[in-house]
GROMACS .gro file of C-alpha atoms in nm:
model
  176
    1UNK     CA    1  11.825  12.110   6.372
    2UNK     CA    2  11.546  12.144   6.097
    3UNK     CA    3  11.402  11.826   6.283
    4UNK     CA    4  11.402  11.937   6.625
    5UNK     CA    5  11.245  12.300   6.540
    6UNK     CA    6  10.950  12.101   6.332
    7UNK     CA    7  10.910  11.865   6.642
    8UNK     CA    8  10.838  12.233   6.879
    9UNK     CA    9  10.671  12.395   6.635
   10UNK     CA   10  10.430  12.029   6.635
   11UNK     CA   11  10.418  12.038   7.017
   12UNK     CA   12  10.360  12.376   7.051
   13UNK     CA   13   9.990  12.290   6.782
   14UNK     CA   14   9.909  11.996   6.970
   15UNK     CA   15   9.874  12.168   7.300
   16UNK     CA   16   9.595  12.310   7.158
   17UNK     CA   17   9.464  12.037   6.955
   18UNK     CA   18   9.400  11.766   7.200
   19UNK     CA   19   9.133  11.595   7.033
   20UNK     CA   20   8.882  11.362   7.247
   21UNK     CA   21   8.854  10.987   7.195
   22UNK     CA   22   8.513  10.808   7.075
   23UNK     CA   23   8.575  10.501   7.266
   24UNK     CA   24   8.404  10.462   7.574
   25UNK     CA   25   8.437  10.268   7.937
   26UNK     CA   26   8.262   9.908   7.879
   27UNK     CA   27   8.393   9.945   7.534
   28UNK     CA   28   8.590   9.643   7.377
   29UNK     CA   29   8.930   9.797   7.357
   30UNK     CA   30   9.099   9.763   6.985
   31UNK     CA   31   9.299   9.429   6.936
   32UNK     CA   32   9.654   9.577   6.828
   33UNK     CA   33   9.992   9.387   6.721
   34UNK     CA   34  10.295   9.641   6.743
   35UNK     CA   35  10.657   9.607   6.726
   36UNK     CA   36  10.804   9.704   7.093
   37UNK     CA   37  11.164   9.881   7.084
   38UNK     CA   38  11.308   9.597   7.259
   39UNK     CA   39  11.194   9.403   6.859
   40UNK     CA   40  10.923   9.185   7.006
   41UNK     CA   41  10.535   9.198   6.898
   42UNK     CA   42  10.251   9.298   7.150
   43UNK     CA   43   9.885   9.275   7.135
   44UNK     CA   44   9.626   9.298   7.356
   45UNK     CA   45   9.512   8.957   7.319
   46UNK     CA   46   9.880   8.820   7.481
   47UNK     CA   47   9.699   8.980   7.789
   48UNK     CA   48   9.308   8.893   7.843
   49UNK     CA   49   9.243   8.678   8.153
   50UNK     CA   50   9.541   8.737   8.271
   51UNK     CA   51   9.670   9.113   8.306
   52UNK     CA   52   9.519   9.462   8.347
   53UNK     CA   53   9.699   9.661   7.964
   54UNK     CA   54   9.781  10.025   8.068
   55UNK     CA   55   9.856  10.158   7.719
   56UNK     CA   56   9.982  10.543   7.691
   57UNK     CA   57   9.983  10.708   7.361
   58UNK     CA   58  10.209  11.003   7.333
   59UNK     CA   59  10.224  11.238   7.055
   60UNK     CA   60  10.625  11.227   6.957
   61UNK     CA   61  10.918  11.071   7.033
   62UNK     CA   62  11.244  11.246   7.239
   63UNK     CA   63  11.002  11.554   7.283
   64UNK     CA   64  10.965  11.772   7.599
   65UNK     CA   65  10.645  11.629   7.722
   66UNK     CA   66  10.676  11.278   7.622
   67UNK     CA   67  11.053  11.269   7.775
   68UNK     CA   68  10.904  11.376   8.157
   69UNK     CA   69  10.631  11.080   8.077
   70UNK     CA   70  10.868  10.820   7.988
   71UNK     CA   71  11.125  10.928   8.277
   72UNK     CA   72  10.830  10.929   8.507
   73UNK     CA   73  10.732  10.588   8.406
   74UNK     CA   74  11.124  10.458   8.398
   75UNK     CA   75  11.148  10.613   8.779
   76UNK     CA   76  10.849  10.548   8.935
   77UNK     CA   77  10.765  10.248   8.743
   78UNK     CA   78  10.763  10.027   9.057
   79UNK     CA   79  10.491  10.171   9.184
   80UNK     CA   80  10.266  10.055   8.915
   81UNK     CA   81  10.425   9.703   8.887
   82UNK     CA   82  10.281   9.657   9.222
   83UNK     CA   83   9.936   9.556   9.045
   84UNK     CA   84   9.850   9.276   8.825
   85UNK     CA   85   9.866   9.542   8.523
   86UNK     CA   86  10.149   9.604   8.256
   87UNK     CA   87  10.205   9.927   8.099
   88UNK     CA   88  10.318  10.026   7.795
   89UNK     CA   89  10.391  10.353   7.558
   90UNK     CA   90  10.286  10.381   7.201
   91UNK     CA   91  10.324  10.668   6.932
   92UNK     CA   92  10.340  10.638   6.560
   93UNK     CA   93  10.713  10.732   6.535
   94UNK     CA   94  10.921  10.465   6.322
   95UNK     CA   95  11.065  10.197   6.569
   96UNK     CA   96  11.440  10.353   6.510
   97UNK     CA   97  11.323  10.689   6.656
   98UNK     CA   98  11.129  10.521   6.948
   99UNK     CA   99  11.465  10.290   6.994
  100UNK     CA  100  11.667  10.571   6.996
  101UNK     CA  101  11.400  10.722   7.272
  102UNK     CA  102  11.366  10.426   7.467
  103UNK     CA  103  11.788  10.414   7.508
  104UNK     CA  104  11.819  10.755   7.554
  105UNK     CA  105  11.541  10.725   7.887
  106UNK     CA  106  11.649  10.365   7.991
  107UNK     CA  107  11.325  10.252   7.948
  108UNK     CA  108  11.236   9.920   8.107
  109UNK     CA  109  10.886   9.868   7.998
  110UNK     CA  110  10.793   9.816   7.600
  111UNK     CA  111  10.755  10.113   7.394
  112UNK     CA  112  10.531  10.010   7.060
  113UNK     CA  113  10.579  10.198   6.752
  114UNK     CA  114  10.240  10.217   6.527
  115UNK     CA  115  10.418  10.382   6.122
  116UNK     CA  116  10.115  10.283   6.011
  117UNK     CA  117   9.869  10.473   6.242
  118UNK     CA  118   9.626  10.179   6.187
  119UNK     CA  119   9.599  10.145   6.601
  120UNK     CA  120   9.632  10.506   6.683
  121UNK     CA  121   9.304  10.522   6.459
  122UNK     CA  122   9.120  10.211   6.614
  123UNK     CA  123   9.179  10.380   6.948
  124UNK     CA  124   9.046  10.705   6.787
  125UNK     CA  125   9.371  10.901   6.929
  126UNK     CA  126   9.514  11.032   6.607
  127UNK     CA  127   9.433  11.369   6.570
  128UNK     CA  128   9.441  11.645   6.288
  129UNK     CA  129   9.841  11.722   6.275
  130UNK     CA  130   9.882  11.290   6.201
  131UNK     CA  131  10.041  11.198   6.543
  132UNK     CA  132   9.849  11.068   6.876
  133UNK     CA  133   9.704  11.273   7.131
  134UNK     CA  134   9.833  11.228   7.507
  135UNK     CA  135   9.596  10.944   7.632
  136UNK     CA  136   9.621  10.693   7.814
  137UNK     CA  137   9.363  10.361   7.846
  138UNK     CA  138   9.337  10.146   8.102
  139UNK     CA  139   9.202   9.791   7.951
  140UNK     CA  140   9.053   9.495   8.222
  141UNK     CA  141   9.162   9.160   8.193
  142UNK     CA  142   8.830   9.098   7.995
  143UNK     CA  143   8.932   9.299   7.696
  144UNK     CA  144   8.679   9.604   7.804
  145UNK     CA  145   8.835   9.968   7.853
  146UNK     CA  146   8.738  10.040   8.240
  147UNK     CA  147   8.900  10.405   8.209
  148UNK     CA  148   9.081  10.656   7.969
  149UNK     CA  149   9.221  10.945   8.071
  150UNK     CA  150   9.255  11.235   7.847
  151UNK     CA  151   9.375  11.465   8.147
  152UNK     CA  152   9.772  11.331   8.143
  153UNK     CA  153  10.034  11.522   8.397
  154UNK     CA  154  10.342  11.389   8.228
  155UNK     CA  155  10.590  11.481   8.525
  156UNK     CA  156  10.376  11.247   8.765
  157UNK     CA  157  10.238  10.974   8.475
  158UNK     CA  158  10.347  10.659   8.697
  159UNK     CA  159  10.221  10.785   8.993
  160UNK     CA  160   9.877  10.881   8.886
  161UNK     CA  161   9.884  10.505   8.675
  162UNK     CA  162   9.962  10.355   9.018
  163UNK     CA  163   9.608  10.578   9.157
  164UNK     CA  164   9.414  10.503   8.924
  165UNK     CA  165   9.516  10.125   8.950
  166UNK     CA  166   9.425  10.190   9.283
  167UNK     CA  167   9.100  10.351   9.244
  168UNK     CA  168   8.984  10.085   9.029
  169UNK     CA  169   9.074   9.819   9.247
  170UNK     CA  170   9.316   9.627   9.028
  171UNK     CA  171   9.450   9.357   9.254
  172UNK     CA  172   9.824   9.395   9.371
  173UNK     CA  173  10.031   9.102   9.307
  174UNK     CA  174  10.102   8.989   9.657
  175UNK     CA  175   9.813   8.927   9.649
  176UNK     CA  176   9.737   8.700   9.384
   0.00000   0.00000   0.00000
């Protein structure tokens, strides 16, 4: 109980302390190994040349907010994997919570778990209360960040992936 009124009380601050990255579009996006929830390791580099890397940080694990995100994303994820892009959530919960998250919303995409905060700091999303801001970067095949977006509706997350895919004229995979 004591846990789930600290994780409202931590929402409830970090509506109002949404903190601005420092990276930039044409940046070089951070290289980043993580353990997934499904136990396998990710990193950008498993992706250049090949894939656009939709990464979405999220501030806390089995949370209001971050609950309508991953459902979005675990309903409407189809509409994303139309384009040559994979997507993928990270926070800096432990892996057990984000396992226990990632059961609880059937999610079918990986869900990387930074303890550490090391990445959530190289991608400058860690803000004052120690857990990452609601962003989410959109990184080319060539390793450069070609859009963030700080403004994240988590009800409609997949969708608006799937437009900005769209809008930045990520290739669908029919045809490729």
């Amino acid at each position: 109980m004591f846990k789930m009124s600290f994780k409202l009380i931590l929402l409830s601050i970090l509506s109002f302390s949404a903190m601005a990255t420092d990276l930039k579009v044409g940046d070089t996006a951070p290289n980043f190994r993580l353990q997934s929830t499904d136990g396998s390791f990710y990193q950008l580099s498993d992706y250049l040349g090949k894939q656009t890397l939709v990464l979405a940080w999220y501030p806390m694990a089995n949370t209001h907010g971050c609950t309508l995100e991953c459902r979005s994303l675990v309903q409407k994820g189809h509409l994303i994997r139309e384009y040559n892009a994979v997507y993928m959530m990270a926070s800096v919960d432990d892996l057990e919570d984000n396992q226990d998250f990632a059961k609880k919303q059937k999610a079918d995409f990986p869900m990387l778990s930074d303890p550490t905060k090391e990445t959530a700091k190289a991608f400058d999303v860690l803000n004052f209360v120690r857990v990452a801001s609601r962003v989410t970067f959109y990184v080319g095949k060539d390793g450069k960040i070609i859009k963030i977006d700080e403004d994240i509706n988590a009800a409609t997350a997949a969708e608006d992936i799937a437009a900005n895919l769209q809008q930045l004229g990520i290739e669908k995979r029919d045809s490729l």
